[in-house]
Coordinates of C-alpha atoms in Angstrom, one line a residue:
Chain A
X1 CA 0.0 0.0 0.0
X2 CA 2.7 2.4 1.0
X3 CA 4.5 1.7 -2.3
X4 CA 1.3 2.7 -4.1
X5 CA 1.0 6.0 -2.2
X6 CA 4.7 6.7 -2.9
X7 CA 4.3 6.2 -6.6
X8 CA 1.3 8.4 -6.6
X9 CA 3.2 11.1 -4.6
X10 CA 6.1 10.9 -7.1
X11 CA 3.6 11.1 -10.0
X12 CA 2.1 14.2 -8.4
X13 CA 5.3 16.0 -7.4
X14 CA 7.4 15.5 -10.6
X15 CA 4.9 17.2 -13.0
X16 CA 4.5 19.9 -10.4
X17 CA 8.2 20.5 -10.3
X18 CA 8.5 20.4 -14.1
X19 CA 5.5 22.8 -14.4
X20 CA 7.1 25.3 -12.0
X21 CA 10.4 25.0 -13.9
X22 CA 8.6 25.8 -17.1
X23 CA 7.1 28.8 -15.4
X24 CA 10.5 30.4 -14.9
X25 CA 10.8 30.6 -18.7
X26 CA 7.5 32.5 -19.1
X27 CA 7.4 36.1 -20.2
X28 CA 4.4 37.8 -18.8
X29 CA 2.4 38.3 -22.0
X30 CA -0.9 36.8 -22.8
X31 CA 0.4 35.3 -26.0
X32 CA 3.0 33.4 -24.0
X33 CA 0.4 32.2 -21.5
X34 CA -2.0 31.0 -24.2
X35 CA 0.2 29.8 -27.1
X36 CA 3.8 30.1 -26.0
X37 CA 4.4 33.1 -28.2
X38 CA 4.1 30.7 -31.3
X39 CA 7.5 29.3 -30.4
X40 CA 6.9 25.7 -29.4
X41 CA 9.7 23.3 -30.5
X42 CA 9.4 19.9 -32.2
X43 CA 9.6 17.5 -29.2
X44 CA 7.2 19.5 -27.0
X45 CA 4.7 19.8 -29.8
X46 CA 4.7 16.1 -30.6
X47 CA 4.4 15.0 -27.0
X48 CA 1.8 17.6 -26.1
X49 CA -0.3 16.8 -29.1
X50 CA -0.1 13.0 -28.6
X51 CA -0.7 13.2 -24.8
X52 CA -3.5 15.6 -25.2
X53 CA -5.2 13.5 -27.8
X54 CA -4.7 10.3 -25.9
X55 CA -6.9 10.6 -22.9
X56 CA -8.4 8.3 -20.3
X57 CA -10.8 7.5 -23.1
X58 CA -7.8 5.8 -24.8
X59 CA -6.3 4.4 -21.7
X60 CA -9.3 2.9 -20.0
X61 CA -11.9 3.0 -22.8
X62 CA -9.8 1.1 -25.3
X63 CA -9.3 -1.9 -22.9
X64 CA -13.0 -1.8 -22.0
X65 CA -14.1 -1.8 -25.7
X66 CA -11.9 -4.8 -26.6
X67 CA -13.2 -6.6 -23.5
X68 CA -16.9 -6.1 -24.3
X69 CA -17.2 -5.5 -28.0
X70 CA -14.2 -7.3 -29.6
X71 CA -12.1 -5.8 -32.4
X72 CA -14.1 -2.7 -33.2
X73 CA -11.5 -0.5 -31.4
X74 CA -8.9 -1.6 -33.9
X75 CA -10.3 1.2 -36.0
X76 CA -8.2 3.4 -33.7
X77 CA -5.2 2.5 -35.9
X78 CA -7.0 4.3 -38.8
X79 CA -8.2 7.2 -36.7
X80 CA -4.7 7.9 -35.5
X81 CA -3.5 8.0 -39.0
X82 CA -6.5 10.2 -40.1
X83 CA -5.8 12.5 -37.1
X84 CA -2.1 12.8 -38.2
X85 CA -3.0 13.5 -41.8
X86 CA -5.4 16.2 -40.7
X87 CA -2.7 17.8 -38.6
X88 CA -0.7 18.2 -41.7
X89 CA -3.4 19.0 -44.3
X90 CA -5.6 21.3 -42.1
X91 CA -3.4 22.1 -39.2
X92 CA -0.5 23.6 -41.2
X93 CA -2.9 25.9 -42.9
X94 CA -4.6 26.9 -39.7
X95 CA -1.1 27.5 -38.2
X96 CA -0.1 29.7 -41.2
X97 CA -3.2 31.8 -41.0
X98 CA -2.8 32.1 -37.2
X99 CA 0.7 33.4 -37.6
X100 CA -0.2 35.8 -40.4
X101 CA -3.3 37.3 -38.8
X102 CA -2.4 36.8 -35.2
X103 CA -5.1 34.3 -34.0
X104 CA -5.1 32.7 -30.6
X105 CA -8.5 31.0 -30.5
X106 CA -10.6 28.9 -33.0
X107 CA -13.2 31.7 -33.1
X108 CA -10.5 34.2 -34.1
X109 CA -10.0 32.3 -37.4
X110 CA -13.6 31.4 -38.2
X111 CA -14.9 34.8 -37.0
X112 CA -12.3 36.6 -39.1
X113 CA -12.8 34.6 -42.3
X114 CA -16.6 34.5 -42.2
X115 CA -16.6 38.1 -40.9
X116 CA -19.5 37.3 -38.7
X117 CA -20.0 38.0 -35.0
X118 CA -22.8 35.5 -34.5
X119 CA -20.6 32.7 -35.9
X120 CA -17.8 33.7 -33.6
X121 CA -20.0 33.4 -30.5
X122 CA -21.5 30.1 -31.8
X123 CA -18.1 28.6 -32.2
X124 CA -17.0 29.6 -28.8
X125 CA -20.2 28.3 -27.3
X126 CA -20.0 24.9 -29.1
X127 CA -16.4 24.5 -27.9
X128 CA -17.2 25.3 -24.3
X129 CA -20.4 23.2 -24.1
X130 CA -18.9 20.1 -25.7
X131 CA -15.4 20.3 -24.1
X132 CA -16.7 20.2 -20.5
X133 CA -18.2 16.6 -20.6
X134 CA -15.0 15.4 -22.2
X135 CA -13.0 17.1 -19.4
X136 CA -15.3 15.5 -16.8
X137 CA -14.5 12.0 -18.0
X138 CA -10.8 12.8 -17.7
X139 CA -11.2 13.7 -14.1
X140 CA -13.4 10.7 -13.5
X141 CA -11.0 8.3 -15.1
X142 CA -7.9 9.9 -13.6
X143 CA -9.3 10.0 -10.1
X144 CA -10.5 6.4 -10.3
X145 CA -7.0 5.3 -11.3
X146 CA -5.4 7.1 -8.5
X147 CA -7.9 5.6 -6.0
X148 CA -7.1 2.1 -7.3
X149 CA -3.3 2.6 -7.6
X150 CA -3.1 3.8 -4.0
X151 CA -4.8 0.6 -2.9
X152 CA -7.9 2.5 -1.9
X153 CA -5.9 4.7 0.6
X154 CA -6.9 7.8 -1.4
X155 CA -10.7 7.9 -1.9
X156 CA -12.2 9.0 -5.2
X157 CA -13.3 12.5 -4.0
X158 CA -9.8 13.2 -2.6
X159 CA -8.1 11.8 -5.7
X160 CA -10.1 14.0 -8.0
X161 CA -9.4 17.0 -5.8
X162 CA -5.6 16.4 -5.8
X163 CA -5.7 15.8 -9.5
X164 CA -7.5 19.1 -10.1
X165 CA -5.3 21.1 -7.6
X166 CA -2.1 20.0 -9.3
X167 CA -3.2 20.9 -12.7
X168 CA -4.5 24.3 -11.6
X169 CA -1.2 25.1 -9.9
X170 CA 1.1 24.5 -12.7
X171 CA -1.1 25.8 -15.5
X172 CA -1.7 28.9 -13.3
X173 CA 2.0 29.7 -13.1
X174 CA 3.3 28.3 -16.4
X175 CA 0.5 28.5 -19.0
X176 CA 0.7 26.3 -22.1
X177 CA 4.5 25.9 -21.7
X178 CA 4.0 24.1 -18.4
X179 CA 1.3 22.0 -19.9
X180 CA 3.6 21.0 -22.8
X181 CA 6.6 20.2 -20.6
X182 CA 4.6 18.0 -18.3
X183 CA 3.0 16.3 -21.3
X184 CA 6.4 15.1 -22.3
X185 CA 6.5 13.0 -19.1
X186 CA 2.9 12.0 -19.3
X187 CA 3.1 11.0 -23.0
X188 CA 6.1 8.7 -22.5
X189 CA 4.5 7.1 -19.4
X190 CA 1.3 6.6 -21.2
X191 CA 2.8 5.0 -24.3
X192 CA 5.0 2.5 -22.4
X193 CA 2.4 1.9 -19.7
X194 CA -0.3 0.8 -22.2
X195 CA 2.1 -1.5 -24.2
X196 CA 3.7 -3.0 -21.2
X197 CA 0.5 -3.7 -19.3
X198 CA -0.8 -5.7 -22.2
X199 CA 2.4 -7.7 -22.8
X200 CA 2.7 -8.4 -19.1
X201 CA -0.9 -9.5 -18.5
X202 CA -1.0 -11.7 -21.5
X203 CA 2.0 -13.7 -20.2
X204 CA -0.6 -15.5 -17.9
X205 CA -2.0 -17.0 -21.1
X206 CA 1.3 -17.9 -22.8
X207 CA 1.9 -14.5 -24.4
X208 CA 0.0 -13.0 -27.3
X209 CA 0.0 -16.1 -29.5
X210 CA -1.3 -18.3 -26.6
X211 CA -3.9 -15.7 -25.8
X212 CA -5.3 -15.6 -29.4
X213 CA -5.4 -19.5 -29.6
X214 CA -7.2 -19.6 -26.3
X215 CA -9.7 -17.0 -27.4
X216 CA -10.3 -18.8 -30.6
X217 CA -11.5 -21.8 -28.6
X218 CA -13.6 -20.0 -25.9
X219 CA -14.8 -16.8 -27.5
X220 CA -14.1 -16.6 -31.3
X221 CA -16.6 -13.9 -31.8
X222 CA -14.2 -11.5 -30.0
X223 CA -11.9 -11.8 -33.0
X224 CA -14.1 -10.5 -35.8
X225 CA -16.7 -7.8 -36.3
X226 CA -19.4 -7.2 -35.2
X227 CA -18.1 -8.6 -31.9
X228 CA -19.6 -10.8 -29.2
X229 CA -22.7 -8.5 -28.7
X230 CA -23.2 -8.4 -32.4
X231 CA -23.7 -4.6 -32.2
X232 CA -20.3 -3.3 -33.4
X233 CA -20.1 -3.9 -37.1
X234 CA -19.0 -1.7 -40.0
X235 CA -21.2 1.3 -39.1
X236 CA -19.7 1.5 -35.6
X237 CA -16.2 0.9 -37.0
X238 CA -16.6 3.8 -39.4
X239 CA -18.4 6.2 -36.9
X240 CA -15.8 5.7 -34.2
X241 CA -13.0 6.5 -36.6
X242 CA -14.5 9.6 -38.1
X243 CA -16.0 11.1 -34.9
X244 CA -13.0 10.5 -32.7
X245 CA -10.4 11.8 -35.1
X246 CA -12.3 14.8 -36.2
X247 CA -13.9 15.6 -32.9
X248 CA -10.6 15.5 -31.0
X249 CA -8.8 17.4 -33.8
X250 CA -11.3 20.3 -33.6
X251 CA -11.1 20.4 -29.8
X252 CA -9.9 23.8 -28.6
X253 CA -6.9 22.2 -26.8
X254 CA -5.6 20.8 -30.2
X255 CA -6.4 24.0 -32.0
X256 CA -4.1 26.0 -29.6
X257 CA -1.5 23.4 -30.4
X258 CA -1.6 24.3 -34.1
X259 CA -1.1 28.0 -33.4
X260 CA 1.7 27.4 -30.8
X261 CA 4.0 25.6 -33.3
X262 CA 7.2 27.4 -34.2
X263 CA 8.1 25.8 -37.6
X264 CA 6.0 24.7 -40.4
X265 CA 8.3 21.8 -41.1
X266 CA 7.0 20.0 -38.0
X267 CA 3.6 19.6 -39.5
X268 CA 5.1 17.4 -42.3
X269 CA 6.5 15.0 -39.8
X270 CA 3.5 14.7 -37.4
X271 CA 1.4 12.3 -39.5
X272 CA 4.2 9.7 -39.2
X273 CA 4.8 10.2 -35.5
X274 CA 1.2 10.2 -34.5
X275 CA 0.4 7.2 -36.8
X276 CA 3.3 5.2 -35.4
X277 CA 2.4 5.9 -31.8
X278 CA -0.9 4.1 -32.4
X279 CA 0.9 0.8 -31.9
X280 CA 0.4 1.3 -28.2
X281 CA -3.2 0.2 -28.7
X282 CA -1.9 -3.3 -29.1
X283 CA -1.3 -3.2 -25.4
X284 CA -5.0 -2.4 -24.8
X285 CA -6.0 -5.2 -27.1
X286 CA -3.9 -7.7 -25.2
X287 CA -5.2 -6.5 -21.8
X288 CA -8.8 -6.5 -22.9
X289 CA -8.7 -9.9 -24.5
X290 CA -6.8 -11.4 -21.5
X291 CA -9.7 -10.0 -19.4
X292 CA -12.2 -11.9 -21.5
X293 CA -10.5 -15.2 -20.6
X294 CA -9.3 -14.5 -17.1
X295 CA -12.0 -12.2 -15.7
X296 CA -15.3 -12.7 -17.5
X297 CA -18.3 -10.8 -16.3
X298 CA -16.8 -7.6 -14.9
X299 CA -19.7 -5.3 -14.2
X300 CA -18.1 -2.0 -15.2
X301 CA -15.8 -2.7 -18.2
X302 CA -14.0 0.6 -17.7
X303 CA -12.4 -1.1 -14.7
X304 CA -10.9 -4.0 -16.6
X305 CA -7.4 -2.7 -16.8
X306 CA -7.1 -1.9 -13.1
X307 CA -8.6 -5.2 -12.2
X308 CA -6.3 -7.2 -14.5
X309 CA -3.2 -5.4 -13.2
X310 CA -4.1 -5.6 -9.5
X311 CA -4.7 -9.4 -9.9
X312 CA -2.0 -10.4 -12.3
X313 CA 0.9 -8.1 -11.8
X314 CA 3.0 -7.2 -8.7
X315 CA 1.4 -4.3 -6.8
X316 CA 4.3 -1.8 -7.4
X317 CA 4.2 -2.4 -11.2
X318 CA 0.4 -2.2 -11.3
X319 CA 0.5 1.1 -9.4
X320 CA 3.1 2.5 -11.8
X321 CA 1.1 1.6 -14.9
X322 CA -2.1 2.9 -13.3
X323 CA -0.3 6.1 -12.5
X324 CA 0.5 6.2 -16.2
X325 CA -3.2 6.0 -16.9
X326 CA -3.8 8.9 -14.6
X327 CA -1.2 10.7 -16.6
X328 CA -3.2 10.1 -19.7
X329 CA -6.2 11.7 -18.1
X330 CA -4.2 14.5 -16.6
X331 CA -2.4 15.4 -19.8
X332 CA -5.7 15.8 -21.6
X333 CA -7.4 17.5 -18.7
X334 CA -4.7 20.1 -18.2
X335 CA -4.8 21.0 -21.9
X336 CA -8.6 21.2 -21.9
X337 CA -8.8 23.4 -18.8
X338 CA -6.2 25.7 -20.3
X339 CA -8.0 25.8 -23.7
X340 CA -11.4 26.5 -22.2
X341 CA -10.0 29.3 -20.1
X342 CA -8.3 30.7 -23.2
X343 CA -11.7 30.8 -25.0
X344 CA -13.5 32.5 -22.0
X345 CA -10.7 35.0 -21.6
X346 CA -10.2 36.0 -25.2
X347 CA -13.4 35.3 -27.0
X348 CA -15.7 36.5 -24.2
X349 CA -14.0 38.7 -21.7
X350 CA -11.6 40.5 -24.0
X351 CA -13.9 40.8 -26.9
X352 CA -17.2 41.7 -25.2
X353 CA -16.3 42.6 -21.6
X354 CA -13.2 44.7 -21.8
X355 CA -11.6 45.1 -25.2
X356 CA -8.9 47.4 -23.8
X357 CA -7.8 45.0 -21.1
X358 CA -4.1 45.1 -20.2
X359 CA -1.9 42.0 -20.6
X360 CA -1.9 41.5 -16.8
X361 CA -5.7 41.6 -16.5
X362 CA -6.1 39.2 -19.4
X363 CA -3.7 36.7 -17.8
X364 CA -5.5 37.2 -14.5
X365 CA -8.9 36.4 -16.0
X366 CA -7.3 33.4 -17.8
X367 CA -6.1 32.1 -14.5
X368 CA -9.3 32.5 -12.6
X369 CA -11.3 30.9 -15.4
X370 CA -8.9 27.9 -15.0
X371 CA -10.0 27.5 -11.4
X372 CA -13.7 27.9 -12.2
X373 CA -13.8 25.4 -15.0
X374 CA -11.8 22.9 -13.0
X375 CA -14.3 23.3 -10.2
X376 CA -17.2 22.6 -12.5
X377 CA -15.5 19.6 -13.9
X378 CA -14.7 18.4 -10.4
X379 CA -18.4 18.6 -9.3
X380 CA -19.5 16.8 -12.5
X381 CA -16.9 14.1 -11.9
X382 CA -18.4 13.5 -8.5
X383 CA -22.1 13.5 -9.5
X384 CA -22.3 12.3 -13.1
X385 CA -21.6 8.6 -13.6
X386 CA -21.2 7.1 -17.0
X387 CA -19.3 4.9 -19.4
X388 CA -16.2 6.7 -20.6
X389 CA -16.5 5.9 -24.3
X390 CA -20.1 6.8 -24.6
X391 CA -19.8 10.2 -23.0
X392 CA -16.6 10.8 -24.8
X393 CA -18.0 10.1 -28.3
X394 CA -21.1 12.2 -27.7
X395 CA -18.9 15.2 -26.7
X396 CA -16.6 14.7 -29.7
X397 CA -19.5 14.5 -32.1
X398 CA -20.3 18.1 -31.1
X399 CA -16.8 19.6 -31.6
X400 CA -16.4 17.6 -34.8
X401 CA -19.0 19.8 -36.5
X402 CA -16.5 22.6 -36.7
X403 CA -14.4 20.8 -39.3
X404 CA -16.9 21.8 -42.1
X405 CA -16.6 25.6 -41.7
X406 CA -12.8 25.2 -41.0
X407 CA -12.1 23.4 -44.2
X408 CA -14.3 26.0 -45.9
X409 CA -12.2 28.8 -44.4
X410 CA -8.9 27.4 -45.4
X411 CA -9.7 26.2 -48.9
X412 CA -12.8 27.8 -50.5
X413 CA -13.3 31.5 -51.3
X414 CA -17.0 31.0 -51.8
X415 CA -17.6 29.7 -48.3
X416 CA -20.4 31.8 -47.0
X417 CA -21.0 33.0 -43.4
X418 CA -24.7 32.1 -43.5
X419 CA -23.8 28.6 -44.8
X420 CA -21.3 28.1 -41.9
X421 CA -23.8 29.3 -39.4
X422 CA -26.8 27.2 -40.5
X423 CA -24.6 24.2 -41.3
X424 CA -23.3 24.3 -37.7
X425 CA -26.7 24.8 -36.1
X426 CA -28.2 22.0 -38.2
X427 CA -25.2 19.7 -37.5
X428 CA -25.4 20.2 -33.7
X429 CA -29.2 19.8 -33.7
X430 CA -28.8 16.5 -35.5
X431 CA -26.2 15.3 -33.0
X432 CA -28.4 16.3 -30.1
X433 CA -31.6 14.8 -31.5
X434 CA -30.0 11.5 -32.4
X435 CA -28.2 11.3 -29.0
X436 CA -31.1 12.2 -26.8
X437 CA -34.3 11.4 -28.5
X438 CA -34.7 7.6 -28.5
X439 CA -37.0 7.6 -31.6
X440 CA -34.0 8.8 -33.7
X441 CA -31.5 6.4 -32.3
X442 CA -28.5 5.9 -34.6
X443 CA -30.1 5.4 -38.1
X444 CA -28.5 2.5 -39.9
X445 CA -26.1 2.0 -37.0
X446 CA -24.1 5.2 -37.7
X447 CA -23.3 7.5 -34.9
X448 CA -25.0 10.9 -34.3
X449 CA -21.8 12.6 -35.1
X450 CA -21.6 11.1 -38.6
X451 CA -25.2 12.2 -39.4
X452 CA -24.4 15.7 -38.0
X453 CA -21.4 16.0 -40.3
X454 CA -23.4 14.9 -43.3
X455 CA -26.3 17.4 -42.7
X456 CA -23.8 20.1 -41.8
X457 CA -21.7 19.6 -45.0
X458 CA -24.7 19.4 -47.3
X459 CA -26.2 22.6 -46.0
X460 CA -22.8 24.3 -46.0
X461 CA -22.1 23.6 -49.6
X462 CA -25.6 24.2 -50.9
X463 CA -26.0 27.6 -49.2
X464 CA -22.5 28.7 -50.1
X465 CA -23.2 27.9 -53.7
X466 CA -26.4 29.8 -53.8
X467 CA -25.2 33.0 -52.0
X468 CA -22.5 35.4 -52.9
X469 CA -20.1 37.1 -50.5
X470 CA -20.2 40.9 -50.6
X471 CA -17.3 41.5 -48.2
X472 CA -14.7 41.5 -51.0
X473 CA -11.9 42.9 -48.8
X474 CA -12.0 39.9 -46.4
X475 CA -12.2 37.4 -49.3
X476 CA -9.3 39.0 -51.0
X477 CA -7.2 39.1 -47.8
X478 CA -7.7 35.3 -47.5
X479 CA -7.1 34.7 -51.2
X480 CA -3.7 36.4 -50.8
X481 CA -2.9 34.4 -47.7
X482 CA -3.7 31.2 -49.6
X483 CA -1.6 32.3 -52.5
X484 CA 1.4 33.1 -50.2
X485 CA 0.9 29.7 -48.5
X486 CA 1.0 27.8 -51.7
X487 CA 4.0 29.9 -52.9
X488 CA 5.9 28.9 -49.9
X489 CA 4.9 25.2 -49.5
X490 CA 3.4 24.1 -52.8
X491 CA 5.2 26.1 -55.5
X492 CA 4.1 23.7 -58.2
X493 CA 0.6 24.9 -57.9
X494 CA 1.8 28.5 -58.4
X495 CA 3.8 27.5 -61.5
X496 CA 0.7 26.0 -63.0
X497 CA -1.3 29.2 -62.3
X498 CA 1.3 31.3 -64.0
X499 CA 1.4 29.0 -67.0
X500 CA -2.4 29.3 -67.3
X501 CA -2.2 33.1 -67.0
X502 CA 0.5 33.3 -69.7
X503 CA -1.7 31.2 -72.0
X504 CA -4.7 33.4 -71.5
X505 CA -2.7 36.5 -72.1
Chain B
X1 CA -6.9 17.4 -64.6
X2 CA -4.1 16.4 -62.3
X3 CA -1.4 17.7 -64.6
X4 CA -0.4 20.4 -62.2
X5 CA 0.7 18.0 -59.5
X6 CA 4.1 16.2 -59.6
X7 CA 3.8 12.5 -60.2
X8 CA 5.1 11.5 -56.9
X9 CA 2.5 13.6 -55.1
X10 CA -0.3 11.8 -57.1
X11 CA 1.1 8.4 -56.3
X12 CA 1.6 9.2 -52.6
X13 CA -1.9 10.6 -52.1
X14 CA -3.5 7.8 -54.2
X15 CA -1.9 5.2 -51.9
X16 CA -3.1 7.0 -48.8
X17 CA -6.6 7.1 -50.2
X18 CA -6.3 3.4 -51.0
X19 CA -5.5 2.9 -47.3
X20 CA -8.6 4.7 -46.1
X21 CA -10.7 2.8 -48.6
X22 CA -9.3 -0.6 -47.4
X23 CA -9.8 0.4 -43.7
X24 CA -12.8 2.6 -43.5
X25 CA -15.2 1.5 -46.2
X26 CA -17.1 -1.8 -46.2
X27 CA -13.9 -3.2 -47.9
X28 CA -12.7 -3.8 -44.3
X29 CA -15.1 -6.8 -44.3
X30 CA -12.7 -8.5 -46.7
X31 CA -10.3 -9.0 -43.8
X32 CA -13.0 -9.8 -41.3
X33 CA -12.2 -13.4 -40.5
X34 CA -10.4 -15.4 -37.8
X35 CA -8.6 -17.9 -40.0
X36 CA -5.9 -18.2 -41.3
X37 CA -3.7 -17.2 -38.4
X38 CA -0.7 -15.2 -39.7
X39 CA 2.4 -15.0 -37.4
X40 CA 0.2 -16.2 -34.6
X41 CA -2.3 -13.4 -35.1
X42 CA -6.0 -13.8 -36.0
X43 CA -6.5 -12.7 -39.6
X44 CA -8.4 -9.5 -38.9
X45 CA -5.8 -8.3 -36.6
X46 CA -3.0 -9.1 -39.0
X47 CA -4.9 -7.4 -41.9
X48 CA -5.4 -4.2 -39.9
X49 CA -1.8 -4.1 -38.7
X50 CA -0.6 -4.7 -42.3
X51 CA -2.5 -1.7 -43.6
X52 CA -1.5 0.4 -40.6
X53 CA 2.1 -0.4 -41.3
X54 CA 1.8 0.5 -45.0
X55 CA 0.1 3.8 -44.3
X56 CA 2.6 4.7 -41.5
X57 CA 5.4 4.0 -43.9
X58 CA 3.7 6.2 -46.5
X59 CA 3.6 9.0 -44.0
X60 CA 7.3 8.6 -43.4
X61 CA 7.9 8.7 -47.1
X62 CA 5.7 11.8 -47.3
X63 CA 7.9 13.5 -44.7
X64 CA 11.1 12.6 -46.5
X65 CA 9.9 13.7 -49.9
X66 CA 8.2 16.9 -48.6
X67 CA 4.8 15.3 -49.4
X68 CA 5.6 15.4 -53.1
X69 CA 5.9 19.2 -53.3
X70 CA 8.8 21.1 -54.6
X71 CA 9.4 23.3 -51.7
X72 CA 11.1 26.7 -51.3
X73 CA 10.8 26.1 -47.6
X74 CA 14.1 27.2 -46.4
X75 CA 13.4 27.6 -42.7
X76 CA 15.5 25.3 -40.4
X77 CA 13.9 22.6 -38.3

């Protein structure tokens, strides 16, 4: 027991120290606090993106899904690659525009391109409303892991409180730099923790090959779609991939991590790094499948990983891996709390409350909104129960809707503000209807988020094509930005344009 | 229609699209079986890992070839 508490203590103190160290590098400007003055280097960016994107949803939810529904979670390998590809194709353009026009929040970009105040508010609102449930599941997952890893010495409410306190302290003093530095530790712990847990636990069944042979005899339906319950076939496979990758990618915490990057070259490498890291899910697969054979009938499948480790691994090792799981939750939660406070400070306080606010008062509001949002998430973690994957996906389905106007803004000069606004409203309404009204439950097995995106995209394109933008100055400004972007990164497109012009002349 | 893109860019993106077709359309059902076991892995798992490996390798090639674009990108890493 004491070993467990010691591991938890180390796990708490090390990030705190790293966070405080990062704080000594801060300059007291709001740009530094929110996006590290657009100067984040390669290693920090990779780890903070990966650790932010891999949450307790990945750490606990993946094991749980392999355990209850068989192989559907393998679609994670594709969604990691999709996420990486978007980071290059969309993220690099968002980064470029952010640098050029000095954006800090998602609303800055969408509000500026669409030149529409309502849209700006709607975007901020969607991000706040849909990030909070996702934040709550991080705290729930993290606190639960701390409780188990300490051998029950630290109860859930206290674990969640400690968890929240530590995040607030280092984000308060160090801003996004402290988040990114601590994420380097969390990311490494998480990756090796997941893989190692699976390999270790499966040794009880003769390693991976023995495990699969056993499973073939006792529960072969765990090895193919649609899984043992028969509910997770292709529609679920596809929905999980699309909604998770796009929803997480559009989360405000990831968006800030596009603006914060120092060099455009890094975006070229991210697809490979993020795709490669997905191999850690093989650990979850081994843990979940071992659970099917060794511990059938666990009531709350989210607990399968802690149960397996506590029973089949030495206590110290189990605690260490569970602390890594808490790290997964914390590395997402810290970024979300930071991102949500950024939106409140810049999109609401600065824009509508006090446009002339000084740097000091902006940072001050940023810090206090950290505390308030953490408190809301804390209370929610205590009172709202729920399965991690289900809540997670519902929240992601909401933020995913932003991809439609975002792609419009970075690629299409005809993209129209009215189209973006109604597309988003219709997309979100579709998500809410399908999620909460039983009569509409998941048509053809596809998730609410997929239907939302479909409705959203169709409306967006149709309305954009039937209306014309009159704010030529804004359209021209973005045309120029796109031209400059292509000139710098895709010169072959420019050569072609020139050739065409010469021909017509 | 694609004449403006260098050939290596077209090949790279076509292969990436092929990956997503194999993984995220009903084509995935081609690999949806337990037997035969390959390297001790059930077939579906092997199939998904194989495509994952191909696509990850493509992303590495993408990075090394500047994603098929001629770049004037002179900034250092």
